[in-house]
Short mmCIF file of C-alpha atoms and ligand atoms in Angstrom, two decimals:
data_model
loop_
_atom_site.label_atom_id
_atom_site.label_comp_id
_atom_site.label_asym_id
_atom_site.label_seq_id
_atom_site.Cartn_x
_atom_site.Cartn_y
_atom_site.Cartn_z
CA MET A 139 -35.17 18.18 -17.92
CA ALA A 140 -35.03 15.35 -15.41
CA ALA A 141 -31.80 14.80 -13.53
CA SER A 142 -29.47 13.23 -15.61
CA GLN A 143 -29.18 9.33 -14.96
CA GLU A 144 -25.84 8.00 -14.35
CA SER A 145 -25.33 5.72 -17.44
CA PRO A 146 -23.03 2.64 -16.99
CA ASP A 147 -19.73 3.00 -18.51
CA TYR A 148 -19.71 -0.54 -20.34
CA ARG A 149 -15.97 -0.39 -21.35
CA ASN A 150 -15.06 -0.36 -17.69
CA GLU A 151 -15.38 -4.31 -17.16
CA THR A 152 -13.11 -6.93 -15.80
CA THR A 153 -10.75 -9.37 -17.68
CA ALA A 154 -13.36 -11.94 -16.86
CA GLU A 155 -16.34 -10.22 -17.86
CA LYS A 156 -14.88 -9.41 -21.11
CA ASP A 157 -13.53 -12.87 -21.47
CA ALA A 158 -17.23 -14.02 -20.91
CA ARG A 159 -18.41 -11.65 -23.47
CA MET A 160 -16.06 -12.73 -26.24
CA GLN A 161 -15.75 -16.56 -25.61
CA TRP A 162 -18.08 -17.55 -28.37
CA TRP A 163 -16.19 -15.17 -30.88
CA ARG A 164 -12.97 -16.38 -29.56
CA GLN A 165 -14.17 -20.00 -30.14
CA ALA A 166 -15.66 -19.19 -33.52
CA ARG A 167 -12.49 -18.02 -35.54
CA PHE A 168 -14.19 -18.09 -38.93
CA GLY A 169 -16.95 -16.05 -40.31
CA MET A 170 -18.86 -15.05 -43.58
CA PHE A 171 -19.18 -11.17 -44.60
CA ILE A 172 -22.03 -10.38 -46.72
CA HIS A 173 -22.20 -7.15 -48.93
CA TRP A 174 -25.41 -6.83 -50.51
CA GLY A 175 -27.54 -3.74 -51.40
CA LEU A 176 -28.74 -1.65 -54.40
CA TYR A 177 -25.36 -1.66 -55.73
CA ALA A 178 -25.62 -5.42 -56.67
CA VAL A 179 -27.98 -4.01 -59.62
CA PRO A 180 -25.50 -2.09 -61.52
CA ALA A 181 -22.97 -4.98 -60.79
CA GLY A 182 -19.75 -3.01 -60.93
CA GLU A 183 -20.66 -1.11 -64.08
CA TRP A 184 -21.29 2.46 -64.91
CA ASP A 185 -20.71 4.74 -67.95
CA GLY A 186 -18.59 1.85 -69.72
CA ASN A 187 -16.20 1.70 -66.75
CA SER A 188 -16.36 -1.93 -64.51
CA ASN A 189 -14.18 -0.72 -61.83
CA HIS A 190 -17.13 0.07 -59.46
CA ALA A 191 -19.01 -2.08 -56.75
CA GLU A 192 -20.54 -1.03 -53.16
CA TRP A 193 -18.80 2.20 -53.61
CA ILE A 194 -20.43 3.04 -56.96
CA LEU A 195 -22.54 6.05 -55.81
CA THR A 196 -19.23 7.78 -55.05
CA THR A 197 -16.73 6.14 -57.45
CA ALA A 198 -19.17 6.99 -60.26
CA GLN A 199 -20.48 10.09 -58.78
CA ILE A 200 -24.21 9.03 -59.15
CA PRO A 201 -26.65 11.64 -58.07
CA VAL A 202 -28.96 10.34 -54.94
CA GLU A 203 -32.25 10.41 -57.22
CA GLN A 204 -30.50 8.74 -60.00
CA TYR A 205 -29.23 5.82 -57.43
CA GLU A 206 -32.44 5.40 -56.27
CA LYS A 207 -33.73 4.00 -59.28
CA PHE A 208 -31.90 0.74 -58.71
CA GLY A 209 -34.57 0.27 -55.88
CA PRO A 210 -37.39 -0.76 -58.46
CA GLN A 211 -34.91 -3.02 -59.97
CA PHE A 212 -33.75 -4.98 -56.91
CA ASN A 213 -35.81 -8.21 -56.98
CA PRO A 214 -33.70 -11.07 -55.81
CA VAL A 215 -36.12 -13.64 -56.29
CA LYS A 216 -34.00 -16.64 -55.65
CA PHE A 217 -32.79 -15.34 -52.09
CA ASP A 218 -32.84 -18.03 -49.88
CA ALA A 219 -31.81 -17.36 -46.32
CA ASP A 220 -31.77 -21.09 -45.23
CA ARG A 221 -29.35 -21.63 -48.13
CA TRP A 222 -27.12 -18.86 -47.70
CA VAL A 223 -26.82 -19.76 -43.55
CA ARG A 224 -26.30 -23.49 -44.94
CA MET A 225 -23.33 -22.61 -47.17
CA ALA A 226 -21.62 -20.49 -44.49
CA LYS A 227 -22.17 -23.28 -42.03
CA ASP A 228 -20.92 -25.97 -44.29
CA ALA A 229 -17.88 -24.07 -45.04
CA GLY A 230 -17.06 -24.17 -41.18
CA MET A 231 -18.12 -20.38 -40.56
CA LYS A 232 -19.76 -19.92 -37.15
CA TYR A 233 -20.96 -16.20 -37.74
CA LEU A 234 -22.42 -14.21 -40.53
CA VAL A 235 -21.95 -10.51 -40.59
CA ILE A 236 -24.35 -8.78 -43.36
CA THR A 237 -24.71 -5.14 -44.57
CA SER A 238 -27.83 -3.76 -42.77
CA LYS A 239 -26.81 -0.62 -44.28
CA HIS A 240 -23.69 0.15 -46.32
CA HIS A 241 -22.40 3.62 -47.29
CA ASP A 242 -25.21 4.29 -49.70
CA GLY A 243 -27.85 4.16 -46.88
CA PHE A 244 -30.21 1.48 -48.24
CA CYS A 245 -31.61 -0.62 -45.60
CA LEU A 246 -32.06 -4.57 -45.96
CA TRP A 247 -34.72 -4.47 -43.15
CA ASP A 248 -38.22 -3.19 -42.70
CA SER A 249 -37.28 -0.03 -40.80
CA ASP A 250 -39.62 2.31 -39.05
CA ALA A 251 -37.03 5.30 -39.13
CA THR A 252 -36.92 5.33 -43.14
CA ASP A 253 -38.71 4.40 -46.19
CA TYR A 254 -35.15 4.08 -48.04
CA ASP A 255 -35.68 0.03 -47.25
CA ILE A 256 -36.16 -3.43 -48.89
CA MET A 257 -40.03 -3.08 -48.06
CA ASP A 258 -40.70 0.80 -49.50
CA ARG A 259 -38.27 0.98 -52.40
CA THR A 260 -38.17 -2.54 -54.10
CA PRO A 261 -40.86 -4.97 -55.62
CA PHE A 262 -39.26 -7.67 -53.50
CA LYS A 263 -40.83 -6.62 -50.12
CA ARG A 264 -39.32 -9.24 -47.95
CA ASP A 265 -37.32 -8.43 -44.72
CA ILE A 266 -33.79 -9.95 -45.55
CA LEU A 267 -32.50 -9.64 -42.32
CA LYS A 268 -35.59 -11.23 -40.53
CA GLU A 269 -35.22 -14.29 -42.82
CA LEU A 270 -31.66 -14.28 -42.14
CA SER A 271 -32.34 -14.35 -38.23
CA VAL A 272 -34.65 -17.16 -38.26
CA ALA A 273 -32.46 -19.04 -40.79
CA CYS A 274 -29.28 -18.21 -38.38
CA LYS A 275 -31.14 -19.35 -35.35
CA ALA A 276 -32.64 -22.70 -36.74
CA GLN A 277 -28.99 -23.24 -37.86
CA GLY A 278 -26.97 -22.15 -34.98
CA ILE A 279 -25.05 -19.65 -36.70
CA LYS A 280 -24.48 -16.22 -34.96
CA LEU A 281 -26.14 -13.45 -37.03
CA CYS A 282 -24.09 -9.89 -36.96
CA PHE A 283 -24.66 -6.70 -38.66
CA TYR A 284 -22.37 -4.30 -40.62
CA HIS A 285 -23.76 -0.82 -40.41
CA SER A 286 -22.15 2.31 -41.72
CA ILE A 287 -22.15 5.31 -39.85
CA MET A 288 -21.28 7.13 -43.01
CA ASP A 289 -24.32 7.64 -45.07
CA TRP A 290 -24.45 9.17 -48.55
CA HIS A 291 -28.29 9.05 -48.81
CA HIS A 292 -29.59 10.48 -45.43
CA PRO A 293 -30.30 14.22 -46.03
CA ASP A 294 -29.06 15.11 -42.57
CA TYR A 295 -25.88 13.35 -42.83
CA LEU A 296 -22.83 15.59 -43.32
CA PRO A 297 -20.44 16.32 -45.11
CA ARG A 298 -21.72 15.98 -48.75
CA ARG A 299 -19.40 14.63 -51.39
CA LYS A 300 -17.66 17.41 -53.16
CA TRP A 301 -19.22 16.77 -56.45
CA GLU A 302 -22.87 16.56 -55.03
CA LYS A 303 -25.27 19.15 -56.09
CA ARG A 304 -27.58 18.42 -53.20
CA SER A 305 -27.71 21.29 -50.85
CA ALA A 306 -26.74 20.80 -47.32
CA ASP A 307 -29.25 23.64 -46.16
CA GLY A 308 -31.16 22.39 -43.16
CA ALA A 309 -28.95 19.36 -42.70
CA ASP A 310 -28.85 18.39 -38.69
CA TYR A 311 -26.06 16.21 -38.08
CA PRO A 312 -27.29 15.48 -34.52
CA ARG A 313 -30.59 14.63 -35.82
CA TYR A 314 -28.75 12.00 -38.26
CA ILE A 315 -27.28 10.55 -35.06
CA SER A 316 -30.78 10.01 -33.59
CA TYR A 317 -32.10 8.36 -36.74
CA MET A 318 -29.01 5.95 -36.72
CA LYS A 319 -29.49 5.00 -33.18
CA ALA A 320 -33.32 4.39 -33.49
CA GLN A 321 -32.04 1.95 -36.58
CA LEU A 322 -29.60 0.62 -34.11
CA GLU A 323 -32.37 -0.24 -31.64
CA GLU A 324 -34.75 -1.74 -34.23
CA LEU A 325 -31.79 -3.85 -35.19
CA VAL A 326 -30.57 -5.03 -32.05
CA LEU A 327 -34.13 -5.37 -30.30
CA ARG A 328 -35.69 -7.24 -33.21
CA TYR A 329 -32.87 -9.25 -34.47
CA ASP A 330 -30.72 -10.01 -31.50
CA PRO A 331 -27.33 -9.56 -33.46
CA ALA A 332 -24.18 -11.04 -31.76
CA VAL A 333 -21.93 -8.23 -33.15
CA LEU A 334 -22.25 -4.87 -34.47
CA TRP A 335 -19.70 -4.20 -37.20
CA PHE A 336 -19.42 -0.32 -37.56
CA ASP A 337 -17.63 1.33 -40.52
CA GLY A 338 -17.59 4.64 -42.28
CA GLU A 339 -16.26 6.16 -38.87
CA TRP A 340 -13.51 8.06 -40.57
CA GLU A 341 -15.08 11.49 -41.61
CA LYS A 342 -14.59 14.60 -39.67
CA THR A 343 -18.21 15.03 -38.57
CA TRP A 344 -17.81 11.45 -36.49
CA THR A 345 -16.05 12.21 -33.16
CA HIS A 346 -14.47 10.12 -30.62
CA GLU A 347 -16.94 11.55 -28.15
CA GLU A 348 -19.87 10.07 -30.06
CA GLY A 349 -18.06 6.95 -30.61
CA LEU A 350 -17.93 6.35 -26.66
CA LYS A 351 -21.60 7.17 -26.76
CA LEU A 352 -22.42 5.12 -29.57
CA TYR A 353 -20.70 2.25 -28.01
CA ASP A 354 -22.42 2.50 -24.64
CA TYR A 355 -25.86 2.97 -26.29
CA VAL A 356 -25.36 -0.21 -28.52
CA ARG A 357 -24.12 -2.22 -25.20
CA SER A 358 -26.96 -0.68 -23.23
CA LEU A 359 -29.51 -2.22 -25.80
CA LYS A 360 -27.82 -5.78 -25.42
CA PRO A 361 -24.91 -5.82 -22.70
CA GLU A 362 -23.20 -8.99 -24.09
CA ILE A 363 -23.09 -7.74 -27.67
CA ILE A 364 -19.60 -7.35 -29.41
CA ILE A 365 -18.52 -4.36 -31.04
CA ASN A 366 -15.67 -3.54 -33.36
CA ASN A 367 -13.34 -0.88 -33.15
CA ARG A 368 -14.75 1.28 -36.20
CA VAL A 369 -17.51 2.56 -33.56
CA ASP A 370 -14.68 4.82 -32.37
CA LYS A 371 -11.96 7.12 -34.01
CA GLY A 372 -8.87 4.91 -32.84
CA ARG A 373 -8.45 2.88 -36.05
CA HIS A 374 -4.96 3.17 -37.77
CA GLY A 375 -6.38 2.58 -41.25
CA MET A 376 -6.41 -0.20 -43.30
CA GLN A 377 -4.29 -2.01 -40.55
CA GLY A 378 -7.28 -1.92 -38.06
CA THR A 379 -5.19 -1.64 -34.98
CA PHE A 380 -6.03 0.76 -32.33
CA ASP A 381 -4.91 1.92 -28.93
CA THR A 382 -7.47 0.15 -26.59
CA SER A 383 -6.58 2.41 -23.61
CA GLN A 384 -8.17 5.23 -25.09
CA TYR A 385 -10.59 4.00 -27.51
CA ALA A 386 -13.74 2.25 -27.69
CA GLY A 387 -14.15 -1.20 -29.34
CA ASP A 388 -13.69 -4.88 -28.61
CA PHE A 389 -11.63 -6.00 -31.36
CA GLY A 390 -9.65 -4.86 -34.18
CA THR A 391 -10.26 -4.70 -37.83
CA PRO A 392 -7.51 -5.24 -40.26
CA GLU A 393 -8.84 -4.98 -43.70
CA GLN A 394 -7.56 -6.95 -46.58
CA GLU A 395 -4.37 -7.74 -44.56
CA ILE A 396 -3.16 -9.79 -42.10
CA PRO A 397 -0.82 -8.64 -39.15
CA ALA A 398 2.53 -9.65 -39.30
CA THR A 399 2.22 -10.74 -35.88
CA GLY A 400 -0.25 -11.47 -33.39
CA LEU A 401 -1.72 -8.37 -31.11
CA ASP A 402 -2.27 -8.11 -27.69
CA TYR A 403 -5.93 -7.76 -28.00
CA ASP A 404 -8.83 -9.38 -30.13
CA TRP A 405 -8.80 -8.86 -33.94
CA GLU A 406 -10.46 -10.01 -37.15
CA SER A 407 -9.16 -9.78 -40.63
CA CYS A 408 -11.82 -9.18 -43.24
CA ILE A 409 -10.51 -9.94 -46.62
CA THR A 410 -12.66 -10.33 -50.07
CA MET A 411 -12.74 -13.63 -52.28
CA ASN A 412 -11.78 -11.57 -55.25
CA ARG A 413 -11.37 -7.99 -55.70
CA TYR A 414 -14.50 -6.16 -54.64
CA TRP A 415 -16.85 -6.37 -51.43
CA GLY A 416 -19.93 -6.04 -53.41
CA TRP A 417 -20.88 -7.87 -56.83
CA ASN A 418 -18.82 -6.91 -59.73
CA LYS A 419 -19.70 -9.20 -62.60
CA HIS A 420 -16.34 -8.43 -64.23
CA ASP A 421 -14.31 -9.39 -61.35
CA LYS A 422 -12.95 -12.78 -61.70
CA ASP A 423 -9.99 -11.98 -59.78
CA PHE A 424 -10.86 -15.06 -57.02
CA LYS A 425 -8.13 -16.07 -54.67
CA SER A 426 -7.70 -19.96 -54.77
CA THR A 427 -8.81 -22.37 -52.09
CA GLU A 428 -5.40 -22.91 -51.10
CA ASP A 429 -4.78 -19.40 -50.65
CA LEU A 430 -8.00 -18.88 -48.31
CA ILE A 431 -7.40 -22.09 -46.17
CA HIS A 432 -3.57 -20.51 -45.95
CA LYS A 433 -5.18 -17.18 -44.93
CA LEU A 434 -7.36 -18.78 -42.42
CA VAL A 435 -4.61 -20.98 -40.76
CA ASP A 436 -1.98 -17.86 -40.79
CA ILE A 437 -4.89 -15.74 -39.27
CA ALA A 438 -5.53 -18.45 -36.39
CA SER A 439 -1.87 -18.94 -35.81
CA LYS A 440 -1.59 -15.26 -34.87
CA GLY A 441 -4.60 -15.45 -32.33
CA GLY A 442 -7.12 -13.64 -35.06
CA ASN A 443 -10.52 -14.38 -36.59
CA PHE A 444 -11.14 -14.45 -40.41
CA LEU A 445 -14.11 -12.77 -41.88
CA LEU A 446 -14.41 -13.67 -45.41
CA ASN A 447 -16.33 -11.65 -47.60
CA ILE A 448 -19.19 -12.76 -50.32
CA GLY A 449 -20.76 -10.43 -52.71
CA PRO A 450 -24.02 -11.93 -53.71
CA LYS A 451 -25.60 -11.28 -56.95
CA PRO A 452 -29.22 -9.34 -57.42
CA ASP A 453 -31.09 -12.41 -58.03
CA GLY A 454 -30.10 -13.45 -54.45
CA THR A 455 -27.49 -16.07 -55.37
CA PHE A 456 -23.82 -16.38 -54.57
CA PRO A 457 -21.11 -16.20 -57.18
CA ILE A 458 -20.57 -19.51 -58.50
CA GLU A 459 -16.86 -19.00 -57.88
CA SER A 460 -17.78 -18.22 -54.28
CA ILE A 461 -19.73 -21.33 -53.75
CA GLU A 462 -17.02 -23.60 -55.01
CA ARG A 463 -14.35 -22.13 -52.52
CA LEU A 464 -16.70 -22.25 -49.83
CA LYS A 465 -17.47 -26.13 -50.45
CA HIS A 466 -13.54 -26.93 -50.69
CA ILE A 467 -12.91 -25.04 -47.52
CA GLY A 468 -15.91 -26.72 -45.74
CA GLN A 469 -14.17 -30.03 -47.05
CA TRP A 470 -10.90 -29.32 -45.31
CA MET A 471 -12.71 -27.68 -41.85
CA ALA A 472 -14.75 -30.83 -41.91
CA VAL A 473 -11.44 -32.74 -41.17
CA ASN A 474 -9.24 -30.42 -39.55
CA GLY A 475 -11.98 -27.93 -37.90
CA GLU A 476 -10.48 -28.91 -34.40
CA SER A 477 -6.97 -27.17 -35.43
CA ILE A 478 -9.10 -23.87 -35.74
CA TYR A 479 -11.85 -23.48 -33.53
CA GLY A 480 -10.67 -22.35 -30.00
CA THR A 481 -7.18 -22.27 -30.80
CA THR A 482 -4.81 -19.57 -29.77
CA ALA A 483 -1.66 -18.16 -31.36
CA SER A 484 1.14 -20.34 -32.31
CA PRO A 485 4.42 -20.25 -29.93
CA PHE A 486 6.47 -20.16 -33.04
CA THR A 487 7.85 -16.97 -34.70
CA GLY A 488 8.38 -18.53 -37.94
CA LEU A 489 8.20 -21.96 -39.27
CA PRO A 490 9.63 -22.72 -42.72
CA TRP A 491 6.86 -25.28 -43.81
CA GLY A 492 4.05 -23.63 -42.85
CA ARG A 493 2.26 -22.60 -39.40
CA CYS A 494 0.93 -23.79 -35.82
CA THR A 495 -1.99 -23.16 -33.97
CA LYS A 496 -2.39 -24.07 -30.20
CA ARG A 497 -4.80 -25.20 -27.66
CA ILE A 498 -4.34 -25.48 -23.93
CA ASP A 499 -6.15 -28.57 -22.61
CA HIS A 500 -5.63 -28.56 -18.83
CA ASP A 501 -2.26 -29.69 -17.97
CA LYS A 502 -1.49 -30.62 -21.66
CA THR A 503 -0.59 -28.45 -24.75
CA VAL A 504 -1.70 -29.44 -27.95
CA LEU A 505 -0.09 -27.90 -30.88
CA TYR A 506 -1.47 -28.22 -34.31
CA LEU A 507 1.36 -28.35 -37.08
CA HIS A 508 -0.03 -26.81 -40.62
CA VAL A 509 2.05 -28.29 -43.02
CA PHE A 510 1.62 -26.16 -46.22
CA ASP A 511 5.05 -27.47 -47.59
CA TRP A 512 5.40 -31.18 -47.28
CA PRO A 513 8.76 -32.68 -46.89
CA SER A 514 9.95 -34.87 -49.43
CA ASN A 515 12.40 -36.45 -46.93
CA SER A 516 9.84 -37.73 -44.58
CA HIS A 517 11.21 -35.48 -41.97
CA LEU A 518 9.36 -32.46 -40.29
CA ARG A 519 11.78 -30.44 -38.32
CA ILE A 520 10.10 -28.28 -35.55
CA PRO A 521 12.89 -25.87 -34.42
CA GLU A 522 12.61 -24.00 -31.15
CA LEU A 523 10.75 -26.62 -29.44
CA GLU A 524 12.34 -28.34 -26.20
CA SER A 525 9.01 -29.69 -24.59
CA LYS A 526 8.59 -33.19 -23.81
CA ILE A 527 6.35 -34.81 -26.81
CA ASP A 528 3.69 -37.03 -25.43
CA THR A 529 2.07 -38.28 -28.45
CA SER A 530 1.95 -37.19 -32.24
CA TYR A 531 -0.47 -38.12 -34.95
CA LEU A 532 -1.96 -37.17 -38.04
CA LEU A 533 -5.13 -35.18 -37.49
CA ALA A 534 -7.12 -36.48 -40.60
CA ASN A 535 -6.71 -40.29 -39.52
CA HIS A 536 -5.36 -40.33 -36.16
CA GLU A 537 -2.31 -42.37 -37.51
CA PRO A 538 0.66 -42.29 -35.01
CA LEU A 539 3.75 -40.57 -36.03
CA GLU A 540 7.36 -41.39 -34.46
CA THR A 541 9.25 -38.33 -32.86
CA SER A 542 12.74 -37.94 -31.93
CA SER A 543 14.59 -34.98 -30.51
CA ASP A 544 18.20 -33.37 -30.98
CA GLU A 545 19.93 -30.16 -30.28
CA LYS A 546 17.92 -28.61 -33.23
CA GLY A 547 14.83 -29.29 -31.90
CA ILE A 548 12.10 -32.03 -32.64
CA LEU A 549 12.24 -34.42 -35.72
CA ILE A 550 8.86 -35.89 -36.87
CA GLU A 551 8.77 -39.07 -39.18
CA VAL A 552 5.76 -38.54 -41.81
CA PRO A 553 4.50 -40.79 -44.52
CA LYS A 554 6.09 -39.99 -47.85
CA GLU A 555 2.68 -38.52 -49.11
CA SER A 556 0.62 -35.64 -47.45
CA ILE A 557 -3.06 -36.52 -46.87
CA ASP A 558 -3.99 -32.80 -48.35
CA PRO A 559 -1.58 -30.97 -50.54
CA ILE A 560 -2.94 -27.74 -49.50
CA ASN A 561 -2.54 -28.33 -45.76
CA THR A 562 -2.14 -31.44 -43.57
CA VAL A 563 -2.25 -31.24 -40.01
CA ILE A 564 -0.07 -32.79 -37.55
CA VAL A 565 -0.99 -32.93 -33.75
CA LEU A 566 1.50 -32.63 -31.23
CA GLU A 567 0.60 -33.13 -27.70
CA VAL A 568 3.39 -31.86 -25.30
CA LYS A 569 3.56 -31.46 -21.35
CA ASN A 570 4.68 -27.93 -21.54
CA GLU A 571 5.53 -26.08 -24.64
CA ARG A 572 8.52 -24.00 -25.04
O1 H79 B 27 -17.46 -2.28 -46.63
C1 H79 B 27 -16.16 -2.52 -47.32
C2 H79 B 27 -15.73 -1.26 -47.92
O2 H79 B 27 -16.88 -0.86 -48.65
C3 H79 B 27 -15.33 -0.34 -46.74
N1 H79 B 27 -14.72 -1.23 -45.83
C4 H79 B 27 -14.92 -2.65 -46.33
C5 H79 B 27 -15.21 -3.60 -45.04
C6 H79 B 27 -14.18 0.53 -47.27
N2 H79 B 27 -14.39 1.72 -46.98
N3 H79 B 27 -13.48 2.46 -47.41
N4 H79 B 27 -12.47 1.74 -47.99
C7 H79 B 27 -13.00 0.32 -47.75
C8 H79 B 27 -11.37 2.15 -48.26
C9 H79 B 27 -11.37 3.59 -47.51
C10 H79 B 27 -10.24 3.88 -47.22
C11 H79 B 27 -10.03 5.27 -46.70
FE1 H79 B 27 -9.44 5.78 -44.90
C12 H79 B 27 -11.22 6.13 -46.17
C13 H79 B 27 -8.88 6.10 -46.91
C14 H79 B 27 -9.04 7.36 -46.21
C15 H79 B 27 -10.44 7.33 -45.78
C16 H79 B 27 -9.82 4.35 -43.66
C17 H79 B 27 -9.67 5.59 -43.06
C18 H79 B 27 -8.39 4.11 -44.11
C19 H79 B 27 -7.70 5.23 -43.76
C20 H79 B 27 -8.56 6.06 -43.03
#
């Protein structure tokens, strides 16, 4: 063998270098997650049970050969990449994370490393990731990939599920790692993703050592790429927090939850709109638009990003309930986006009526007060604020507001009626907050 080359340690970067790499992501604050694959075909249903989704191979214990039969049935003729990207953009989202490969191992692009993909196993025969990359580029949305380390289909992946009949004889896990790396090279070099979002890292076969190597490998393909913490073994369950000094990963990944307070590193909460990630036709348990906007604001007020999931149908369309919610969130964002993009965590620990986001603008600090519960007496009180107020106004119409201060903090005179009952934003410009 040739003398081993010193490979750069990509985790050893300066704060300024990391800041530059994370800049667009911190500005973005809001992205769309898309879980789509063969599991959309059974739509959550198997053997009379309807409590399945993207995990159906495992939760319904479907043998691989039988699961493969969903391939010929996957023909999303209504898929329109421009339309998907437009819906994300109109909702105010700045990036899109789609499952290049979920745990079932099926690939949404034309991979050279396997025939278990959209071109070879479906009548659709269109490279979904290619079409999305063109649409995202045209519309200025960052395209990102979710890629599962766990793979229930690849013969070299280990361990097998306990209930499986497939033999593990001849399975070669290091060869599986090479397969995954070859696929990641295709994904990065062909489609230029802005983020790689790993998952399925928790099985014993995946090690901390391989996690570090995979992180460096993906960075070597595209040094400015951003990688989540599930590349390595540091994640604390669904909380998604991790020890950034020991483990690789550029951001934490709380799943279906929002941390109680901010974290001292970057993080992104991924949350479903209804119960399941993948399409389940019985799942009508959608969160309200109000709830989703409050979640977005709650997350921004703690310095995180919100990755909101859609589970498209097998015909290539989004569920109607998702379309409606995206549209309504977009209407709120069109008026109030300034209070979200590029903001940082609130200086307040708890506000009885809502949340606060913050922007430092040269020598002034702009506080955005998100009023979820509009006061009935026209007085909005901001406790614990001792700064000198420069100006205050309603973000929606720039109507100025009167402020006063006493020993209990600041008092703002607000109109009788809110502008938006879900969340009306008041801007406070202060010299030096707190
Ligand atoms: O892709 C979606 C889900 O299919 C996937 N992640 C989101 C983004 C997902 N996989 N598993 N789960 C969700 C729940 C699994 C939780 C567990 Fe564990 C895996 C429990 C034990 C192993 C993660 C690792 C939580 C604790 C340790």
